[in-house]
């Protein structure tokens, strides 16, 4: 499992959905389910933070393929 | 005398003259717009005129809605439709189904021809359209840097989904150079970026202004793009070749930005919902585990030695009870039998006989029983035993047995 602080919104969001599905299946060992639940909570927090802190970044693609801030 | 018609009959006859004339039913007329009225119903009423004549025109709402070009008073236009008579007012008029600005007729022709050609090649095939990713990380925008359209796009994205990174690939969006620049701008994004989606946009304008988006090379570049393309060109009613070629057509640039992104307000509530679901799932999981443990404990109890001992005890108790019951029945039987025998026995016992008034007489001296009157000599001490005791007596006299016999019989 990758570091939560590095995850994009999309990845974190999708992993959160997967975790819920796995927990619902009820087939996991107890310690694993506890770990999963904690990770799920962290993922939700990460998504929330990403939404809260996000600021649209706008760049311009130059003819030579490099990017410049606008 | 010649035949006389009613007004209605004559008017109907004139109308029928127009209605059965093929040329009048499929006609293009060129002129200048005046008296343009848009009724609340959506129908258009106007007059088409030139220096020498006027023609009343009607365009029903169904046709007016399909018009991308909205004619204004003073515009030189070409109108297609059918001539007929409005009998109630006794006027003939043109029932228009298409209006185009005069002078761009060849553009329309080009448009239709190119559209038909690319359609035949399968460029607009719905099967070819790619899905638009749900959460785009990087959004490419092909438009003019200083156009209002780009500002609109940024505003929408800032409000809806500020998580995205926007990369503008600037281009001219009108004029002769525009098509080639648009093609290059699309290509640049495909070659140098990892955009998840491209917005190909231009604000509203005249049909000529939007013409770059009806260019064949632009359409082919849209189809060739590795990254899915959403088009947002002009206004709601403008359809360009690029729109048909795009993976998704948005009515305006702002709408393109909306179609490209999820709404963060909705995302927040979805997120809150997911968090609640996560908690509920954990609780459910734990409840399930508890239930399983409880089930196991029950099963374990069933097979434990303690349970077996308990069972065995129970069985012993059962058996004991049954044994006791059997025993009691047996004893009762024996007791009853004993009573019966005792009763039978008591009928023949000496005591019972004595109770009936008989006596046993024995010699007091020896205790020997006197069985015959021969043995009773006067003066002899005897013991007379009755059922409730005995007393001593002495024989006084002796009578003959025969006398009794005589007396009795």
CSV table of C-alpha atoms in Angstrom, one decimal:
chain,number,residue,atom,x,y,z
A,1,UNK,CA,0.0,0.0,0.0
A,2,UNK,CA,1.3,3.4,-1.0
A,3,UNK,CA,1.8,6.5,1.2
A,4,UNK,CA,-1.5,8.2,1.5
A,5,UNK,CA,-0.1,11.7,1.4
A,6,UNK,CA,1.2,11.0,-2.1
A,7,UNK,CA,-2.1,9.8,-3.5
A,8,UNK,CA,-4.1,11.7,-6.0
A,9,UNK,CA,-7.8,12.4,-5.3
A,10,UNK,CA,-8.9,9.9,-7.8
A,11,UNK,CA,-6.7,7.1,-6.5
A,12,UNK,CA,-7.6,7.8,-2.9
A,13,UNK,CA,-11.3,8.0,-3.7
A,14,UNK,CA,-11.2,4.7,-5.6
A,15,UNK,CA,-9.2,2.9,-2.9
A,16,UNK,CA,-11.7,4.1,-0.3
A,17,UNK,CA,-14.5,2.6,-2.3
A,18,UNK,CA,-12.6,-0.7,-2.7
A,19,UNK,CA,-11.9,-0.8,1.1
A,20,UNK,CA,-15.6,-0.5,1.8
A,21,UNK,CA,-16.4,-3.3,-0.6
A,22,UNK,CA,-13.8,-5.6,1.1
A,23,UNK,CA,-15.0,-4.8,4.6
A,24,UNK,CA,-18.5,-5.6,3.5
A,25,UNK,CA,-17.5,-9.0,2.2
A,26,UNK,CA,-16.7,-10.0,5.8
A,27,UNK,CA,-14.1,-12.5,4.7
A,28,UNK,CA,-11.1,-10.8,6.2
A,29,UNK,CA,-9.1,-11.7,9.2
A,30,UNK,CA,-9.8,-9.3,12.1
A,31,UNK,CA,-6.4,-7.6,12.2
A,32,UNK,CA,-6.5,-6.9,8.5
A,33,UNK,CA,-10.0,-5.5,8.7
A,34,UNK,CA,-8.8,-3.1,11.5
A,35,UNK,CA,-5.9,-2.0,9.3
A,36,UNK,CA,-8.2,-1.5,6.4
A,37,UNK,CA,-10.7,0.5,8.4
A,38,UNK,CA,-7.9,2.8,9.6
A,39,UNK,CA,-6.6,3.3,6.1
A,40,UNK,CA,-10.1,4.0,4.8
A,41,UNK,CA,-10.4,6.7,7.4
A,42,UNK,CA,-7.1,8.2,6.4
A,43,UNK,CA,-8.1,8.1,2.7
A,44,UNK,CA,-11.3,9.9,3.4
A,45,UNK,CA,-9.3,12.6,5.3
A,46,UNK,CA,-6.8,12.8,2.4
A,47,UNK,CA,-9.7,13.3,-0.1
A,48,UNK,CA,-11.2,15.9,2.1
A,49,UNK,CA,-7.9,17.8,2.5
A,50,UNK,CA,-7.3,17.7,-1.2
A,51,UNK,CA,-10.7,19.3,-1.8
A,52,UNK,CA,-10.1,21.9,0.9
A,53,UNK,CA,-6.6,22.9,-0.2
A,54,UNK,CA,-7.0,22.6,-3.9
A,55,UNK,CA,-6.3,25.7,-6.0
A,56,UNK,CA,-6.6,25.5,-9.7
A,57,UNK,CA,-3.2,25.6,-11.3
A,58,UNK,CA,-3.1,27.0,-14.8
A,59,UNK,CA,-0.2,26.6,-17.2
A,60,UNK,CA,0.5,27.3,-20.8
A,61,UNK,CA,2.0,24.8,-23.2
A,62,UNK,CA,4.6,26.5,-25.4
A,63,UNK,CA,5.5,25.6,-28.9
A,64,UNK,CA,8.6,23.7,-27.9
A,65,UNK,CA,6.6,21.5,-25.5
A,66,UNK,CA,7.6,23.2,-22.3
A,67,UNK,CA,5.2,24.6,-19.7
A,68,UNK,CA,5.0,28.1,-18.4
A,69,UNK,CA,2.9,29.4,-15.5
A,70,UNK,CA,0.1,31.7,-16.5
B,1,UNK,CA,-74.1,33.1,-66.9
B,2,UNK,CA,-70.6,32.4,-65.5
B,3,UNK,CA,-70.3,30.5,-62.2
B,4,UNK,CA,-70.1,32.5,-58.9
B,5,UNK,CA,-67.8,31.4,-56.1
B,6,UNK,CA,-67.8,32.2,-52.5
B,7,UNK,CA,-64.7,33.9,-51.2
B,8,UNK,CA,-63.7,30.8,-49.3
B,9,UNK,CA,-64.2,28.6,-52.4
B,10,UNK,CA,-62.1,30.9,-54.5
B,11,UNK,CA,-59.4,31.2,-51.9
B,12,UNK,CA,-59.3,27.5,-51.4
B,13,UNK,CA,-58.9,27.1,-55.1
B,14,UNK,CA,-56.0,29.6,-55.2
B,15,UNK,CA,-54.4,27.9,-52.3
B,16,UNK,CA,-54.6,24.6,-54.1
B,17,UNK,CA,-52.9,26.1,-57.1
B,18,UNK,CA,-49.8,26.8,-54.9
B,19,UNK,CA,-50.0,23.6,-53.0
B,20,UNK,CA,-49.9,21.5,-56.1
B,21,UNK,CA,-47.1,23.4,-57.8
B,22,UNK,CA,-43.8,21.6,-57.2
B,23,UNK,CA,-41.8,24.7,-57.8
B,24,UNK,CA,-43.7,26.7,-55.2
B,25,UNK,CA,-43.3,23.9,-52.6
B,26,UNK,CA,-39.5,23.8,-52.7
B,27,UNK,CA,-38.2,27.3,-53.3
B,28,UNK,CA,-35.2,29.4,-52.2
B,29,UNK,CA,-35.9,33.2,-52.0
B,30,UNK,CA,-33.3,35.9,-51.3
B,31,UNK,CA,-34.1,39.2,-49.7
B,32,UNK,CA,-33.7,41.6,-46.8
B,33,UNK,CA,-35.4,40.9,-43.4
B,34,UNK,CA,-37.9,43.4,-42.0
B,35,UNK,CA,-40.7,43.4,-39.4
B,36,UNK,CA,-39.1,40.5,-37.6
B,37,UNK,CA,-41.4,39.3,-34.8
B,38,UNK,CA,-40.8,36.5,-32.5
B,39,UNK,CA,-44.1,35.3,-31.1
B,40,UNK,CA,-44.3,33.9,-27.5
B,41,UNK,CA,-45.2,30.6,-29.1
B,42,UNK,CA,-41.7,30.5,-30.7
B,43,UNK,CA,-42.9,31.1,-34.3
B,44,UNK,CA,-41.1,33.7,-36.4
B,45,UNK,CA,-43.0,36.2,-38.5
B,46,UNK,CA,-41.1,38.5,-40.9
B,47,UNK,CA,-41.2,40.2,-44.3
B,48,UNK,CA,-38.7,39.5,-47.0
B,49,UNK,CA,-38.2,42.4,-49.3
B,50,UNK,CA,-36.1,43.8,-52.1
B,51,UNK,CA,-36.3,47.1,-53.9
B,52,UNK,CA,-39.4,46.1,-55.8
B,53,UNK,CA,-41.5,43.7,-53.8
B,54,UNK,CA,-42.2,42.1,-50.4
B,55,UNK,CA,-43.1,38.6,-49.3
B,56,UNK,CA,-44.7,37.6,-46.0
B,57,UNK,CA,-42.8,34.8,-44.3
B,58,UNK,CA,-43.6,32.5,-41.3
B,59,UNK,CA,-41.2,30.1,-39.7
B,60,UNK,CA,-42.8,27.7,-37.2
B,61,UNK,CA,-41.2,27.0,-33.9
B,62,UNK,CA,-40.1,23.5,-34.8
B,63,UNK,CA,-37.9,24.9,-37.6
B,64,UNK,CA,-36.9,28.1,-35.7
B,65,UNK,CA,-35.5,26.0,-32.9
B,66,UNK,CA,-33.2,24.2,-35.3
B,67,UNK,CA,-31.8,27.4,-36.7
B,68,UNK,CA,-28.2,28.2,-35.6
B,69,UNK,CA,-28.4,31.5,-37.4
B,70,UNK,CA,-30.9,34.0,-36.0
B,71,UNK,CA,-31.8,36.6,-38.7
B,72,UNK,CA,-32.2,40.2,-37.6
B,73,UNK,CA,-33.9,43.1,-39.3
B,74,UNK,CA,-31.8,44.4,-42.2
B,75,UNK,CA,-29.9,41.1,-42.7
B,76,UNK,CA,-29.7,39.8,-46.2
B,77,UNK,CA,-30.8,36.3,-46.1
B,78,UNK,CA,-31.8,33.3,-48.2
B,79,UNK,CA,-35.0,31.5,-47.1
B,80,UNK,CA,-36.1,28.0,-48.1
B,81,UNK,CA,-39.7,26.9,-47.9
B,82,UNK,CA,-43.1,26.5,-49.5
B,83,UNK,CA,-45.5,29.1,-50.8
B,84,UNK,CA,-49.1,28.8,-49.6
B,85,UNK,CA,-52.1,30.8,-48.7
B,86,UNK,CA,-53.3,31.9,-45.3
B,87,UNK,CA,-57.0,31.7,-46.2
B,88,UNK,CA,-58.4,33.7,-43.3
B,89,UNK,CA,-56.4,36.8,-44.3
B,90,UNK,CA,-56.4,36.1,-48.0
B,91,UNK,CA,-52.6,36.4,-48.2
B,92,UNK,CA,-50.1,34.2,-49.7
B,93,UNK,CA,-46.9,33.7,-47.8
B,94,UNK,CA,-43.7,31.7,-47.6
B,95,UNK,CA,-43.7,29.0,-44.9
B,96,UNK,CA,-39.9,28.9,-44.2
B,97,UNK,CA,-38.0,25.9,-43.0
B,98,UNK,CA,-34.4,27.1,-43.3
B,99,UNK,CA,-32.8,30.5,-43.2
B,100,UNK,CA,-29.2,31.2,-44.0
B,101,UNK,CA,-27.3,34.5,-44.3
B,102,UNK,CA,-27.1,35.5,-48.0
B,103,UNK,CA,-23.6,35.1,-49.5
B,104,UNK,CA,-22.5,32.1,-47.3
B,105,UNK,CA,-24.6,29.7,-49.2
B,106,UNK,CA,-21.5,28.0,-50.5
B,107,UNK,CA,-20.3,27.6,-46.9
B,108,UNK,CA,-23.4,25.7,-46.0
B,109,UNK,CA,-22.9,23.5,-49.0
B,110,UNK,CA,-19.3,22.9,-48.0
B,111,UNK,CA,-20.4,22.1,-44.4
B,112,UNK,CA,-23.0,19.6,-45.6
B,113,UNK,CA,-20.6,18.0,-48.1
B,114,UNK,CA,-17.8,17.6,-45.6
B,115,UNK,CA,-20.1,16.4,-42.9
B,116,UNK,CA,-21.5,13.7,-45.3
B,117,UNK,CA,-18.0,12.7,-46.3
B,118,UNK,CA,-16.6,12.3,-42.8
B,119,UNK,CA,-19.8,10.6,-41.6
B,120,UNK,CA,-19.4,8.1,-44.4
B,121,UNK,CA,-15.8,7.5,-43.3
B,122,UNK,CA,-17.1,6.6,-39.8
B,123,UNK,CA,-15.5,9.5,-38.1
B,124,UNK,CA,-18.7,10.4,-36.2
B,125,UNK,CA,-19.4,6.8,-35.3
B,126,UNK,CA,-20.7,6.6,-31.7
B,127,UNK,CA,-18.7,3.4,-31.3
B,128,UNK,CA,-15.5,5.5,-31.8
B,129,UNK,CA,-16.3,7.9,-29.0
B,130,UNK,CA,-14.1,7.4,-26.0
B,131,UNK,CA,-15.3,7.7,-22.4
B,132,UNK,CA,-14.5,10.9,-20.5
B,133,UNK,CA,-12.5,10.2,-17.3
B,134,UNK,CA,-14.5,10.9,-14.1
B,135,UNK,CA,-11.7,12.6,-12.1
B,136,UNK,CA,-9.4,14.3,-14.6
B,137,UNK,CA,-6.0,15.3,-13.1
B,138,UNK,CA,-4.9,17.3,-16.0
B,139,UNK,CA,-7.2,19.1,-18.4
B,140,UNK,CA,-5.9,20.4,-21.7
B,141,UNK,CA,-7.6,23.5,-23.2
B,142,UNK,CA,-7.3,24.3,-26.9
B,143,UNK,CA,-8.5,27.9,-27.3
B,144,UNK,CA,-7.3,31.5,-27.5
B,145,UNK,CA,-5.4,32.7,-24.4
B,146,UNK,CA,-7.2,36.0,-24.2
B,147,UNK,CA,-10.7,34.8,-25.1
B,148,UNK,CA,-13.6,35.2,-22.7
B,149,UNK,CA,-14.2,31.5,-23.3
B,150,UNK,CA,-10.9,30.6,-21.5
B,151,UNK,CA,-11.9,32.8,-18.6
B,152,UNK,CA,-15.3,31.0,-18.4
B,153,UNK,CA,-13.6,27.7,-18.4
B,154,UNK,CA,-11.2,28.6,-15.6
B,155,UNK,CA,-14.1,30.0,-13.5
B,156,UNK,CA,-16.1,26.8,-13.9
B,157,UNK,CA,-13.1,24.6,-13.1
B,158,UNK,CA,-12.1,26.7,-10.1
B,159,UNK,CA,-15.6,26.4,-8.7
B,160,UNK,CA,-16.3,22.8,-9.5
B,161,UNK,CA,-13.0,20.9,-9.4
B,162,UNK,CA,-9.9,23.0,-8.4
B,163,UNK,CA,-8.0,19.7,-8.0
B,164,UNK,CA,-7.4,19.7,-11.8
B,165,UNK,CA,-4.4,21.1,-13.4
B,166,UNK,CA,-5.2,23.2,-16.5
B,167,UNK,CA,-2.9,23.3,-19.5
B,168,UNK,CA,-3.7,25.8,-22.1
B,169,UNK,CA,-2.5,25.0,-25.6
B,170,UNK,CA,-3.0,28.4,-27.2
B,171,UNK,CA,-4.3,28.9,-30.7
B,172,UNK,CA,-6.1,31.3,-32.9
B,173,UNK,CA,-9.7,30.3,-33.1
B,174,UNK,CA,-10.7,32.3,-36.2
B,175,UNK,CA,-9.3,33.4,-39.5
B,176,UNK,CA,-7.3,31.6,-42.2
B,177,UNK,CA,-4.5,30.5,-39.9
B,178,UNK,CA,-6.8,29.1,-37.3
B,179,UNK,CA,-7.4,25.5,-38.6
B,180,UNK,CA,-3.7,24.7,-38.9
B,181,UNK,CA,-3.0,26.2,-35.4
B,182,UNK,CA,-5.9,24.2,-33.8
B,183,UNK,CA,-4.5,21.1,-35.3
B,184,UNK,CA,-1.0,21.9,-34.0
B,185,UNK,CA,-2.4,22.8,-30.5
B,186,UNK,CA,-4.1,19.4,-30.3
B,187,UNK,CA,-1.0,17.6,-31.4
B,188,UNK,CA,1.2,19.5,-28.9
B,189,UNK,CA,-1.0,18.4,-26.0
B,190,UNK,CA,-1.0,14.8,-27.2
B,191,UNK,CA,2.8,14.8,-27.6
B,192,UNK,CA,4.0,16.7,-24.6
B,193,UNK,CA,1.4,16.1,-21.9
B,194,UNK,CA,-0.5,13.4,-20.1
B,195,UNK,CA,-3.8,15.3,-20.1
B,196,UNK,CA,-6.8,13.2,-19.3
B,197,UNK,CA,-9.1,15.2,-21.4
B,198,UNK,CA,-9.0,18.1,-23.9
B,199,UNK,CA,-11.5,20.9,-24.1
B,200,UNK,CA,-11.7,22.3,-27.7
B,201,UNK,CA,-13.4,25.7,-27.3
B,202,UNK,CA,-14.5,28.9,-28.7
B,203,UNK,CA,-17.0,31.5,-27.6
B,204,UNK,CA,-20.0,32.5,-29.7
B,205,UNK,CA,-19.7,34.3,-33.0
B,206,UNK,CA,-21.0,34.5,-36.5
B,207,UNK,CA,-21.0,31.5,-38.7
B,208,UNK,CA,-17.8,32.8,-40.4
B,209,UNK,CA,-16.2,33.3,-37.0
B,210,UNK,CA,-16.8,29.6,-36.1
B,211,UNK,CA,-15.7,28.4,-39.5
B,212,UNK,CA,-12.3,27.1,-38.4
B,213,UNK,CA,-14.2,24.4,-36.5
B,214,UNK,CA,-15.8,23.2,-39.7
B,215,UNK,CA,-12.3,22.4,-41.2
B,216,UNK,CA,-11.6,18.9,-42.3
B,217,UNK,CA,-8.1,18.8,-40.8
B,218,UNK,CA,-9.4,20.0,-37.5
B,219,UNK,CA,-12.0,17.2,-37.5
B,220,UNK,CA,-9.4,14.6,-38.4
B,221,UNK,CA,-7.0,15.9,-35.6
B,222,UNK,CA,-9.9,15.6,-33.1
B,223,UNK,CA,-10.4,12.0,-34.1
B,224,UNK,CA,-6.7,11.3,-34.1
B,225,UNK,CA,-6.2,12.7,-30.6
B,226,UNK,CA,-5.0,10.1,-28.2
B,227,UNK,CA,-6.7,12.1,-25.4
B,228,UNK,CA,-10.5,12.3,-25.5
B,229,UNK,CA,-11.9,15.6,-26.7
B,230,UNK,CA,-14.9,17.6,-25.5
B,231,UNK,CA,-15.9,20.3,-27.9
B,232,UNK,CA,-17.6,23.5,-26.8
B,233,UNK,CA,-17.9,25.9,-29.7
B,234,UNK,CA,-20.2,28.9,-30.0
B,235,UNK,CA,-23.7,28.8,-28.5
B,236,UNK,CA,-26.3,26.2,-27.8
B,237,UNK,CA,-27.5,26.1,-31.4
B,238,UNK,CA,-24.2,26.1,-33.2
B,239,UNK,CA,-23.2,22.7,-34.5
B,240,UNK,CA,-19.8,22.4,-36.1
B,241,UNK,CA,-18.0,19.5,-37.8
B,242,UNK,CA,-15.6,19.5,-34.7
B,243,UNK,CA,-18.6,18.9,-32.5
B,244,UNK,CA,-19.6,15.8,-34.5
B,245,UNK,CA,-16.0,14.5,-34.4
B,246,UNK,CA,-15.5,15.1,-30.7
B,247,UNK,CA,-16.0,12.4,-28.1
B,248,UNK,CA,-18.5,14.6,-26.4
B,249,UNK,CA,-20.2,17.8,-27.6
B,250,UNK,CA,-20.9,20.6,-25.1
B,251,UNK,CA,-23.2,23.5,-26.1
B,252,UNK,CA,-20.7,26.1,-24.8
B,253,UNK,CA,-17.2,26.4,-23.4
B,254,UNK,CA,-18.5,26.6,-19.8
B,255,UNK,CA,-20.6,23.5,-20.4
B,256,UNK,CA,-17.5,21.7,-21.7
B,257,UNK,CA,-15.7,22.5,-18.5
B,258,UNK,CA,-18.7,21.2,-16.5
B,259,UNK,CA,-18.9,18.0,-18.5
B,260,UNK,CA,-15.2,17.4,-18.0
B,261,UNK,CA,-15.3,17.5,-14.2
B,262,UNK,CA,-17.2,16.2,-11.2
B,263,UNK,CA,-18.7,18.8,-8.9
B,264,UNK,CA,-16.7,19.2,-5.7
B,265,UNK,CA,-19.8,20.0,-3.7
B,266,UNK,CA,-21.3,16.7,-4.7
B,267,UNK,CA,-17.9,15.0,-4.1
B,268,UNK,CA,-17.9,16.4,-0.5
B,269,UNK,CA,-21.2,14.9,0.2
B,270,UNK,CA,-20.3,11.6,-1.5
B,271,UNK,CA,-17.2,11.6,0.6
B,272,UNK,CA,-19.2,12.1,3.8
B,273,UNK,CA,-21.5,9.4,2.7
B,274,UNK,CA,-18.5,7.0,2.0
B,275,UNK,CA,-17.1,7.8,5.4
B,276,UNK,CA,-20.4,6.8,7.1
B,277,UNK,CA,-20.5,3.7,5.0
B,278,UNK,CA,-17.0,2.9,6.0
B,279,UNK,CA,-17.9,3.2,9.7
B,280,UNK,CA,-21.1,1.1,9.2
B,281,UNK,CA,-19.1,-1.5,7.4
B,282,UNK,CA,-16.6,-1.8,10.3
B,283,UNK,CA,-19.4,-2.1,12.8
B,284,UNK,CA,-21.1,-4.7,10.7
B,285,UNK,CA,-17.8,-6.6,10.4
B,286,UNK,CA,-17.4,-6.6,14.1
B,287,UNK,CA,-21.0,-7.7,14.7
B,288,UNK,CA,-20.5,-10.6,12.4
B,289,UNK,CA,-17.3,-11.6,14.2
B,290,UNK,CA,-19.2,-11.4,17.6
B,291,UNK,CA,-21.9,-13.6,16.2
B,292,UNK,CA,-19.4,-16.1,14.9
B,293,UNK,CA,-17.7,-16.3,18.3
B,294,UNK,CA,-21.0,-16.8,20.0
B,295,UNK,CA,-21.9,-19.5,17.6
B,296,UNK,CA,-18.6,-21.3,18.2
B,297,UNK,CA,-19.0,-21.0,22.0
B,298,UNK,CA,-22.4,-22.7,21.7
B,299,UNK,CA,-21.0,-25.5,19.5
B,300,UNK,CA,-18.1,-26.0,21.9
B,301,UNK,CA,-20.5,-26.3,24.9
B,302,UNK,CA,-22.3,-29.0,23.0
B,303,UNK,CA,-19.3,-31.1,22.6
B,304,UNK,CA,-17.6,-30.4,26.0
B,305,UNK,CA,-17.1,-33.3,28.6
B,306,UNK,CA,-19.1,-31.3,31.1
B,307,UNK,CA,-22.1,-31.5,28.7
B,308,UNK,CA,-21.5,-35.2,28.4
B,309,UNK,CA,-21.4,-35.6,32.1
B,310,UNK,CA,-24.5,-33.6,32.5
B,311,UNK,CA,-26.2,-35.8,29.9
B,312,UNK,CA,-25.0,-38.9,31.6
B,313,UNK,CA,-26.4,-37.6,34.9
B,314,UNK,CA,-29.6,-36.9,33.3
B,315,UNK,CA,-29.8,-40.4,32.0
B,316,UNK,CA,-29.0,-41.9,35.4
B,317,UNK,CA,-31.8,-39.8,36.9
B,318,UNK,CA,-34.2,-41.1,34.2
B,319,UNK,CA,-33.3,-44.7,34.8
B,320,UNK,CA,-33.5,-44.4,38.6
B,321,UNK,CA,-36.9,-42.9,38.3
B,322,UNK,CA,-38.0,-45.7,36.0
B,323,UNK,CA,-36.5,-48.3,38.4
B,324,UNK,CA,-38.2,-46.8,41.4
B,325,UNK,CA,-41.5,-46.7,39.7
B,326,UNK,CA,-41.1,-50.4,38.7
B,327,UNK,CA,-40.2,-51.3,42.2
B,328,UNK,CA,-43.1,-49.5,43.8
B,329,UNK,CA,-45.5,-51.2,41.5
B,330,UNK,CA,-44.0,-54.6,42.3
B,331,UNK,CA,-44.2,-54.0,46.1
B,332,UNK,CA,-47.8,-52.8,45.7
B,333,UNK,CA,-48.6,-56.1,44.0
B,334,UNK,CA,-47.0,-58.2,46.6
B,335,UNK,CA,-48.7,-56.3,49.4
B,336,UNK,CA,-52.1,-56.9,47.7
B,337,UNK,CA,-51.4,-60.5,47.3
B,338,UNK,CA,-50.3,-60.8,51.0
B,339,UNK,CA,-53.5,-59.1,52.1
B,340,UNK,CA,-55.6,-61.5,50.0
B,341,UNK,CA,-53.8,-64.5,51.5
B,342,UNK,CA,-54.1,-63.2,55.0
B,343,UNK,CA,-57.8,-62.8,54.5
B,344,UNK,CA,-58.2,-66.3,53.2
B,345,UNK,CA,-56.1,-67.6,56.0
B,346,UNK,CA,-58.0,-65.8,58.8
B,347,UNK,CA,-61.2,-67.6,57.7
B,348,UNK,CA,-59.8,-71.0,58.9
B,349,UNK,CA,-57.8,-69.9,61.9
B,350,UNK,CA,-58.8,-71.1,65.4
B,351,UNK,CA,-59.2,-67.5,66.6
B,352,UNK,CA,-61.7,-66.9,63.9
B,353,UNK,CA,-63.6,-70.0,64.9
B,354,UNK,CA,-63.5,-68.9,68.5
B,355,UNK,CA,-64.9,-65.6,67.5
B,356,UNK,CA,-67.9,-67.4,66.2
B,357,UNK,CA,-68.6,-68.6,69.7
B,358,UNK,CA,-66.7,-71.8,69.9
B,359,UNK,CA,-64.4,-72.7,72.8
B,360,UNK,CA,-61.4,-74.9,73.2
B,361,UNK,CA,-61.4,-77.0,76.4
B,362,UNK,CA,-58.2,-78.4,77.7
B,363,UNK,CA,-57.1,-80.2,80.9
B,364,UNK,CA,-55.9,-77.6,83.3
B,365,UNK,CA,-53.3,-79.9,84.7
B,366,UNK,CA,-51.6,-80.9,81.5
B,367,UNK,CA,-52.9,-78.5,79.0
B,368,UNK,CA,-54.0,-81.4,76.9
B,369,UNK,CA,-57.0,-80.7,74.7
B,370,UNK,CA,-60.2,-82.5,75.4
B,371,UNK,CA,-61.5,-83.7,72.1
B,372,UNK,CA,-64.3,-86.0,73.3
B,373,UNK,CA,-67.0,-85.8,76.1
B,374,UNK,CA,-65.8,-89.3,77.2
B,375,UNK,CA,-62.7,-87.6,78.6
B,376,UNK,CA,-64.7,-85.1,80.7
B,377,UNK,CA,-65.0,-86.9,84.1
B,378,UNK,CA,-66.9,-84.9,86.7
B,379,UNK,CA,-64.7,-82.9,89.1
B,380,UNK,CA,-62.0,-82.6,86.5
B,381,UNK,CA,-60.3,-79.1,86.2
B,382,UNK,CA,-60.5,-77.8,82.7
B,383,UNK,CA,-59.4,-74.6,81.0
B,384,UNK,CA,-61.9,-73.1,78.6
B,385,UNK,CA,-60.4,-70.8,76.0
B,386,UNK,CA,-62.6,-68.3,74.2
B,387,UNK,CA,-61.5,-65.8,71.6
B,388,UNK,CA,-60.8,-63.0,74.1
B,389,UNK,CA,-59.3,-65.0,76.9
B,390,UNK,CA,-59.8,-68.1,79.1
B,391,UNK,CA,-61.2,-69.2,82.4
B,392,UNK,CA,-60.9,-72.3,84.6
B,393,UNK,CA,-63.9,-74.5,85.2
B,394,UNK,CA,-64.7,-77.9,86.8
B,395,UNK,CA,-66.8,-80.5,85.1
B,396,UNK,CA,-70.0,-81.0,87.1
B,397,UNK,CA,-72.0,-83.6,85.3
B,398,UNK,CA,-72.0,-85.3,82.1
B,399,UNK,CA,-75.0,-85.8,79.9
B,400,UNK,CA,-75.4,-88.2,77.1
B,401,UNK,CA,-75.1,-87.1,73.7
B,402,UNK,CA,-78.1,-89.1,72.5
B,403,UNK,CA,-80.6,-87.2,74.6
B,404,UNK,CA,-79.8,-84.1,72.8
B,405,UNK,CA,-80.2,-86.0,69.6
B,406,UNK,CA,-83.6,-87.1,70.6
B,407,UNK,CA,-84.7,-83.8,71.8
B,408,UNK,CA,-83.6,-82.1,68.6
B,409,UNK,CA,-85.0,-84.5,66.1
